[in-house]
Coordinates of C-alpha atoms in Angstrom, one line a residue:
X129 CA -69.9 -2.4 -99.8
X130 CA -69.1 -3.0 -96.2
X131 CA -65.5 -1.4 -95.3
X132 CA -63.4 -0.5 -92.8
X133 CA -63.0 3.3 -93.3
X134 CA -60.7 6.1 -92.7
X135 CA -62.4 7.0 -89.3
X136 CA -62.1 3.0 -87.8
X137 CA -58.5 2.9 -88.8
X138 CA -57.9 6.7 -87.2
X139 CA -59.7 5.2 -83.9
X140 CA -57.4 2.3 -84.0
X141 CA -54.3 4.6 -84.2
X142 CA -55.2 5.9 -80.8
X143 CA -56.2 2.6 -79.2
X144 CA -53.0 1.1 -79.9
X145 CA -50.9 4.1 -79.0
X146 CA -47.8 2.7 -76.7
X147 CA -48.9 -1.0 -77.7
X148 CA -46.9 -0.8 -81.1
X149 CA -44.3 0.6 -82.6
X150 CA -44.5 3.6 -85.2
X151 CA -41.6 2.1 -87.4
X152 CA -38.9 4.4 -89.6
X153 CA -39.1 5.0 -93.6
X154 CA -35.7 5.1 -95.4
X155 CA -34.5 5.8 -98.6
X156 CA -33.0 3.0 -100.6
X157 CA -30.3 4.6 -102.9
X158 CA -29.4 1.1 -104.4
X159 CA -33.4 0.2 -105.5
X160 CA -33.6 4.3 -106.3
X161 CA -30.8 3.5 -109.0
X162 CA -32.8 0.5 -110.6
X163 CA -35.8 1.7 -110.6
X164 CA -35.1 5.4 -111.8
X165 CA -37.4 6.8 -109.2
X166 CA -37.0 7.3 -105.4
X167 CA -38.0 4.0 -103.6
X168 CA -38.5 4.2 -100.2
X169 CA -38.7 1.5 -97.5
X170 CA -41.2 0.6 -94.6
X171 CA -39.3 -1.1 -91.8
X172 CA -42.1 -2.6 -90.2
X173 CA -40.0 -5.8 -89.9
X174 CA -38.5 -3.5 -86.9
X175 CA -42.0 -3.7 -85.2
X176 CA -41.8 -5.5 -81.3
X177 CA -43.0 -8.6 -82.6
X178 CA -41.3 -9.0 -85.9
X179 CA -44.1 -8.0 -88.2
X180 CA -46.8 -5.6 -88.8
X181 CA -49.3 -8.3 -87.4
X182 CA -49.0 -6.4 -83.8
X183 CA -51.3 -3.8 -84.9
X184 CA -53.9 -5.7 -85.8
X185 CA -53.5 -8.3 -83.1
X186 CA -53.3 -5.0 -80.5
X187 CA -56.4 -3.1 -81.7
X188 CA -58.2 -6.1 -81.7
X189 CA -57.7 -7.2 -78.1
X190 CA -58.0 -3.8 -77.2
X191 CA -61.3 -3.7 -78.5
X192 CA -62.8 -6.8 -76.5
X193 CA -65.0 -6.1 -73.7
X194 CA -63.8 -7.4 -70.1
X195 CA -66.1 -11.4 -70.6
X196 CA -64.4 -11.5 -73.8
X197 CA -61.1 -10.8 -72.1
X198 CA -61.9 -13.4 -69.4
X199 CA -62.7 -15.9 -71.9
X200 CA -59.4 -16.2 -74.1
X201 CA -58.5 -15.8 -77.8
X202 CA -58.0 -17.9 -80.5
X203 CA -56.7 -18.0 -84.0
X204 CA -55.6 -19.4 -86.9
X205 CA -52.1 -18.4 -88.5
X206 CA -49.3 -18.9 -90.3
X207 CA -47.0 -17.4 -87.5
X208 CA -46.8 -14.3 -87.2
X209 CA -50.4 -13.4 -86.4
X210 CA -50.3 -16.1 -83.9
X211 CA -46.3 -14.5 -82.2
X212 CA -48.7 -10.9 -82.4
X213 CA -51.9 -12.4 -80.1
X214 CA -49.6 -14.3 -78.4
X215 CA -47.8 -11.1 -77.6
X216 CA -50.6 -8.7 -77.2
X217 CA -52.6 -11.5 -75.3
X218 CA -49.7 -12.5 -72.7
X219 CA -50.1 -8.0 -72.0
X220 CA -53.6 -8.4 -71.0
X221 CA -52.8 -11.8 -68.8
X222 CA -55.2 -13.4 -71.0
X223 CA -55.1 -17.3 -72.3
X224 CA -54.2 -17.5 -76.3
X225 CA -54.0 -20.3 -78.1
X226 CA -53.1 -20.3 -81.5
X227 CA -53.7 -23.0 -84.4
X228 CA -51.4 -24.3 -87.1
X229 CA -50.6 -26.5 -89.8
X230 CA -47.9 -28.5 -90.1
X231 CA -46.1 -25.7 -92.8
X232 CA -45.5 -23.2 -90.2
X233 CA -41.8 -22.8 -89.9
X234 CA -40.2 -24.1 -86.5
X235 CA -38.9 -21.4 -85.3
X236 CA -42.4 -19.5 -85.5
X237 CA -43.6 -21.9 -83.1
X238 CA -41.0 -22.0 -80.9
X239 CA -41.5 -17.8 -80.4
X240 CA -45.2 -18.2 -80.1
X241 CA -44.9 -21.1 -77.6
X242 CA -42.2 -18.7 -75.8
X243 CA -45.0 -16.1 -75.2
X244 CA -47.0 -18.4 -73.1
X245 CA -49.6 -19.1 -75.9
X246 CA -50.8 -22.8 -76.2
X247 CA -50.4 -24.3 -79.9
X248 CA -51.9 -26.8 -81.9
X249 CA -50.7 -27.9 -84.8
X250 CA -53.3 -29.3 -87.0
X251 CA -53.4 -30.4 -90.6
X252 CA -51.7 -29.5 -93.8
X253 CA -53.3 -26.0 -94.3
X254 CA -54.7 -22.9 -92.7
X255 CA -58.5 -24.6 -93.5
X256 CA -57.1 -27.4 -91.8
X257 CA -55.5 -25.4 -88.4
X258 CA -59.3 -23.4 -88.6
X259 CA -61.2 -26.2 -88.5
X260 CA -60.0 -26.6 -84.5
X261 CA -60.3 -22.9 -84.4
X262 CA -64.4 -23.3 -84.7
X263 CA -64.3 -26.7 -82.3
X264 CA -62.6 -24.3 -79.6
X265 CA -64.8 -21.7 -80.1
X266 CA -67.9 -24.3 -79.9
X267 CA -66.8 -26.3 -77.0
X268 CA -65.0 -24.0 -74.7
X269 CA -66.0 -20.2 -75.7
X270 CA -62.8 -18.9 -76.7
X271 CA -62.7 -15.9 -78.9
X272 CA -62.0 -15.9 -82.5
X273 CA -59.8 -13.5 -83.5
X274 CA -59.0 -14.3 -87.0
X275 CA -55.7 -13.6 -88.8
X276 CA -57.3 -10.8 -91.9
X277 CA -61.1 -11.0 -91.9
X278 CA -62.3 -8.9 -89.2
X279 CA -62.8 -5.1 -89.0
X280 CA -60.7 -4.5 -85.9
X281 CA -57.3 -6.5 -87.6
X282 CA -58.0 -4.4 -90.5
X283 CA -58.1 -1.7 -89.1
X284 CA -55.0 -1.8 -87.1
X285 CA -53.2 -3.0 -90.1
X286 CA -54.5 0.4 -91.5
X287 CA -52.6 2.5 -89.2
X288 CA -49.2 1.5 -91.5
X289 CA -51.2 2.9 -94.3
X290 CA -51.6 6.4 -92.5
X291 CA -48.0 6.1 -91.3
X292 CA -46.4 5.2 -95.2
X293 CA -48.9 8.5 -96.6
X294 CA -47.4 10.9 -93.4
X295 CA -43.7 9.6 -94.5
X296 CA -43.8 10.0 -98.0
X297 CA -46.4 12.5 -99.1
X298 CA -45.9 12.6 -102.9
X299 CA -45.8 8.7 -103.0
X300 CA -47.0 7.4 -106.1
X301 CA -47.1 3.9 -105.7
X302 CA -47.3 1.7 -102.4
X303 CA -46.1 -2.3 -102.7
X304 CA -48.1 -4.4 -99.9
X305 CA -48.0 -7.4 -99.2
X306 CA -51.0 -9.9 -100.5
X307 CA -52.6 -12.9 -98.8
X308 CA -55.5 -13.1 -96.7
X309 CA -55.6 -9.2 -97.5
X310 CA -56.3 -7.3 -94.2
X311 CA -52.9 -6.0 -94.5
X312 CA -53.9 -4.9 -98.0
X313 CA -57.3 -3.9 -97.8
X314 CA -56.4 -1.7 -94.7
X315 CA -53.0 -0.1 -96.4
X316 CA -55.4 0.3 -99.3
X317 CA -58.0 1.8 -97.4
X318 CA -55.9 4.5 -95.2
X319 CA -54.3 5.5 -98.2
X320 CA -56.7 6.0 -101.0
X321 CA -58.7 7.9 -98.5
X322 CA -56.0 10.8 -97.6
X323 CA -53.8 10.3 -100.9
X324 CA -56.5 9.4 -103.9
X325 CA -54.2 9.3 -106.3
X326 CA -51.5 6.8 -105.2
X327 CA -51.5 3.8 -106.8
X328 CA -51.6 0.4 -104.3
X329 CA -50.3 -2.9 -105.4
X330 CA -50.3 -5.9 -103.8
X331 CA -47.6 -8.2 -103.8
X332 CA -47.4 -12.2 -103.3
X333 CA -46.0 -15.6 -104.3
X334 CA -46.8 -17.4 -107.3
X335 CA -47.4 -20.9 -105.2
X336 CA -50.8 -21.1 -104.0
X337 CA -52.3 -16.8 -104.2
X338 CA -55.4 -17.6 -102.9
X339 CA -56.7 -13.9 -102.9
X340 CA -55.2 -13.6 -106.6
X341 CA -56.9 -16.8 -107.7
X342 CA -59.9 -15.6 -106.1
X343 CA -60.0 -11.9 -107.3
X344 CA -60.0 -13.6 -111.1
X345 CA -62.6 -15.8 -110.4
X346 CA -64.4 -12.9 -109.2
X347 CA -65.5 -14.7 -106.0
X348 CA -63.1 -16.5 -102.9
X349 CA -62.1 -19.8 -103.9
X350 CA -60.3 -22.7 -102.6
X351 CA -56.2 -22.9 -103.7
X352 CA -54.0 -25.5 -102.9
X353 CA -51.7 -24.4 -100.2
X354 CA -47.9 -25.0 -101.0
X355 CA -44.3 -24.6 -99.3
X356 CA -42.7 -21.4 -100.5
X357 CA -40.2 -18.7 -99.4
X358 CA -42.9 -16.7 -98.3
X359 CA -44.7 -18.7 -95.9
X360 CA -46.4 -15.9 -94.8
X361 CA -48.8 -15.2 -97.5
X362 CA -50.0 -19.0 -97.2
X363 CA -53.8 -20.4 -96.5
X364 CA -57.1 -19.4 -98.3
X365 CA -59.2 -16.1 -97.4
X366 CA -62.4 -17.9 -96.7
X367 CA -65.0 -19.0 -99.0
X368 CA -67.2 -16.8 -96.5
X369 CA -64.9 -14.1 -96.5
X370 CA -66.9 -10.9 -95.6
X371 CA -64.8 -8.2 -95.7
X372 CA -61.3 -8.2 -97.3
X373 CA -62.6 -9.8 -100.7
X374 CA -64.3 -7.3 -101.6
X375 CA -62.1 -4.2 -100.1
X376 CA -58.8 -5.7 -102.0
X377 CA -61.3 -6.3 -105.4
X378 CA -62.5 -2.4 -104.8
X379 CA -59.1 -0.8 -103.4
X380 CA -55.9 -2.6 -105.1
X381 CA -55.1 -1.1 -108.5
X382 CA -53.1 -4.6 -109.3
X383 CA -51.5 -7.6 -108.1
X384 CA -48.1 -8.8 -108.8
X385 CA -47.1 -12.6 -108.5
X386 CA -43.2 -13.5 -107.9
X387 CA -41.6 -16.8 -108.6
X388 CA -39.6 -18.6 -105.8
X389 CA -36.2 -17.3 -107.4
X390 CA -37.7 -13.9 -107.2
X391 CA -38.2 -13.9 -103.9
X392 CA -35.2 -15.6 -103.2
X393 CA -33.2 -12.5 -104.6
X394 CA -35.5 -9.9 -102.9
X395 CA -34.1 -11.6 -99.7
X396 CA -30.4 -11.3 -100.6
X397 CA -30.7 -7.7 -102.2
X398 CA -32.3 -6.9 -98.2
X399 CA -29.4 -8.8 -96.5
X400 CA -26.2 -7.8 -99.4
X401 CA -27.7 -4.3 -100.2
X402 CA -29.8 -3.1 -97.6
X403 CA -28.2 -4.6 -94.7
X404 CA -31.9 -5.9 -93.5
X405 CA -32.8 -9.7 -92.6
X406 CA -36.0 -10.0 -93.6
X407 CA -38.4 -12.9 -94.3
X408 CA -39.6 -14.1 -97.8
X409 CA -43.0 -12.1 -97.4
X410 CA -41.0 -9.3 -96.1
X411 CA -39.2 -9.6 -99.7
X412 CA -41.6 -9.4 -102.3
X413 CA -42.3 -5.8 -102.5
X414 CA -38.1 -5.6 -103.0
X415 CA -38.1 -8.8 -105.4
X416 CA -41.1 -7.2 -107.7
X417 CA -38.8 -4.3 -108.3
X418 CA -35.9 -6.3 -109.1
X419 CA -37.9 -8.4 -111.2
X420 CA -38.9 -5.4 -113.3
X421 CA -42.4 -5.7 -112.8
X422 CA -42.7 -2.3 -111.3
X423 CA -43.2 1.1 -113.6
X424 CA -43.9 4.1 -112.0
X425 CA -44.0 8.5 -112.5
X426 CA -42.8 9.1 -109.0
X427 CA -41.9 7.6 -105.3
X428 CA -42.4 4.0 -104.5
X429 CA -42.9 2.8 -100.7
X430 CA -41.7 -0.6 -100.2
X431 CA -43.6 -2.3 -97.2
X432 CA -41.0 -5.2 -95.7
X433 CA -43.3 -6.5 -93.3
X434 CA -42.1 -9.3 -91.3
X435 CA -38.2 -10.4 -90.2
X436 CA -39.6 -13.9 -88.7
X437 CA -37.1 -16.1 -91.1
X438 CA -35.3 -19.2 -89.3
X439 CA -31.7 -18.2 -89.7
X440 CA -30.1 -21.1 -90.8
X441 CA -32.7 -20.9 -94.2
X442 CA -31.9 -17.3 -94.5
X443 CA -28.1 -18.4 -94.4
X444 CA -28.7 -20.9 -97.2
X445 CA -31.1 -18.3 -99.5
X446 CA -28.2 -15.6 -99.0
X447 CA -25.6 -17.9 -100.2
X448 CA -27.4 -19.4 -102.8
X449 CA -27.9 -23.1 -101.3
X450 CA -31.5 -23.2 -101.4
X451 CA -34.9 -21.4 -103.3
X452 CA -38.0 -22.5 -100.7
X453 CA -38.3 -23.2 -97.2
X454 CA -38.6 -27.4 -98.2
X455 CA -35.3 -27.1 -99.6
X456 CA -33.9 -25.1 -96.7

């Protein structure tokens, strides 16, 4: 099986050294208390741009040769890959533009927009939004730098594996977020290479899972793509998907899928508990615990990955007024 190994995500470390930053682990006395284990927390939603999507974003710019650079990127995303290339991109002086569908949150657009990128908003769906990816890669030579499928993104995703392992040792179990799974397949990779016997889950939203569907089926299939509190870990993985398929199929020891109202709560523990805003992807790793889906023998390392949440929603989930980002 092709991967990304332990040595392409120790190169990426290096190459995006001062591009990124190498965000704090805590311990979480109040999710300690429920689970009856030691549950510690990744604050990657502290990272420059808002989510651990910088590293990929970073490494994979940093890794284009000088026509490339000249030419521009281009990407499909549900925001925050698109606010990381935007942000790595803008560094370089290089032209971005970055494709969405009509489900990507407003104020996502409005931070990628303020980054200099160009946007199109296309369709209901990420298949929809990467459908002008491949017409502006055809017609005008930009470079595709997709949002999970592609060695260099996975590996810079990695790098929070190696960080999580270095910060807590004796974990036992890692929560990471699920969805097009190059955060997943590159935690997963980093860490069952250095710690074999911690256990990685990934973590995502009932509403539309396309790598869960597609892990059951035993080949990548086509979901329905759906609003939901965690907006982030919407779109497909690719019916041609050629790497993190088969790396979440071969890494992940299981998958967990959360309600609306579980993710809802794992966003108000965060704000009430925790003293952290973060956004509904952000949450589930929190929300799977408080669900009681989680059993574990020893420490727990709780990735919240992204704080990109419009505030007025996350106002409404804290207090109770609404359960998805269609209601908010």
């Amino acid at each position: 099986m092709t991967q990304v190994t332990l040595e392409h995500i120790r190169a990426a470390r290096e190459r995006i050294a001062g591009k990124v930053e190498r965000t704090p682990t805590v311990l979480s006395q109040s999710l300690s208390d429920e689970l009856g284990a030691q549950v510690h927390l990744k604050l990657e939603h502290r990272q420059t741009t808002g989510s651990f999507k910088l590293r990929g974003a970073s490494n994979a710019i940093a890794s284009l040769s000088a026509e490339q650079k000249a030419r521009g990127v281009v990407a499909a995303s549900t925001g925050n890959h698109g606010r990381a290339l935007a942000h790595a991109a803008k560094l370089e002086g290089m032209r971005a533009v970055i494709c969405m569908s009509r489900l990507v949150p407003g104020n996502k657009l409005e931070e990628i927009r303020r980054l200099g990128a160009e946007v199109r908003i296309v369709g209901d769906s990420q298949d929809d939004a990467q459908q002008e990816v491949d017409r502006l890669v055809a017609q005008e030579g930009l470079v595709m730098l997709p949002p999970f499928d592609h060695p260099d993104i996975i590996a810079g995703q990695g790098t929070l594996g190696l960080e999580m392992i270095e910060q807590v040792p004796d974990a036992a179990l890692v929560l990471v977020q699920l969805s097009g799974g190059g955060l997943a397949s590159g935690v997963a990779s980093a860490i069952k290479a250095v710690s074999p016997r911690t256990k990685v889950i990934g973590v995502s939203m009932a509403r539309g899972a396309a790598m869960k569907a597609s892990l059951d089926a035993g080949h990548p299939v086509l979901v329905e793509e759906l609003p939901t509190l965690a907006d982030s870990l919407g779109g497909g993985i690719g019916l041609d998907n050629r790497l993190t398929f088969a790396m979440c199929r071969d890494l992940l020891d299981d998958v967990i899928l959360l309600s609306e109202d579980e993710i809802a709560a794992g966003i108000r523990h965060a704000y009430a508990r925790e003293r952290e805003i973060i956004e509904g992807a952000g949450a589930v790793g929190i929300a799977a615990l408080l669900a009681g889906k989680i059993t574990t023998n020893g420490p727990v390392v709780v990735l919240l990955s992204g704080r990109n949440i419009d505030m007025d929603a996350h106002r409404k989930i804290v207090c109770g007024e609404a359960r998805s980002e269609r209601a908010a």
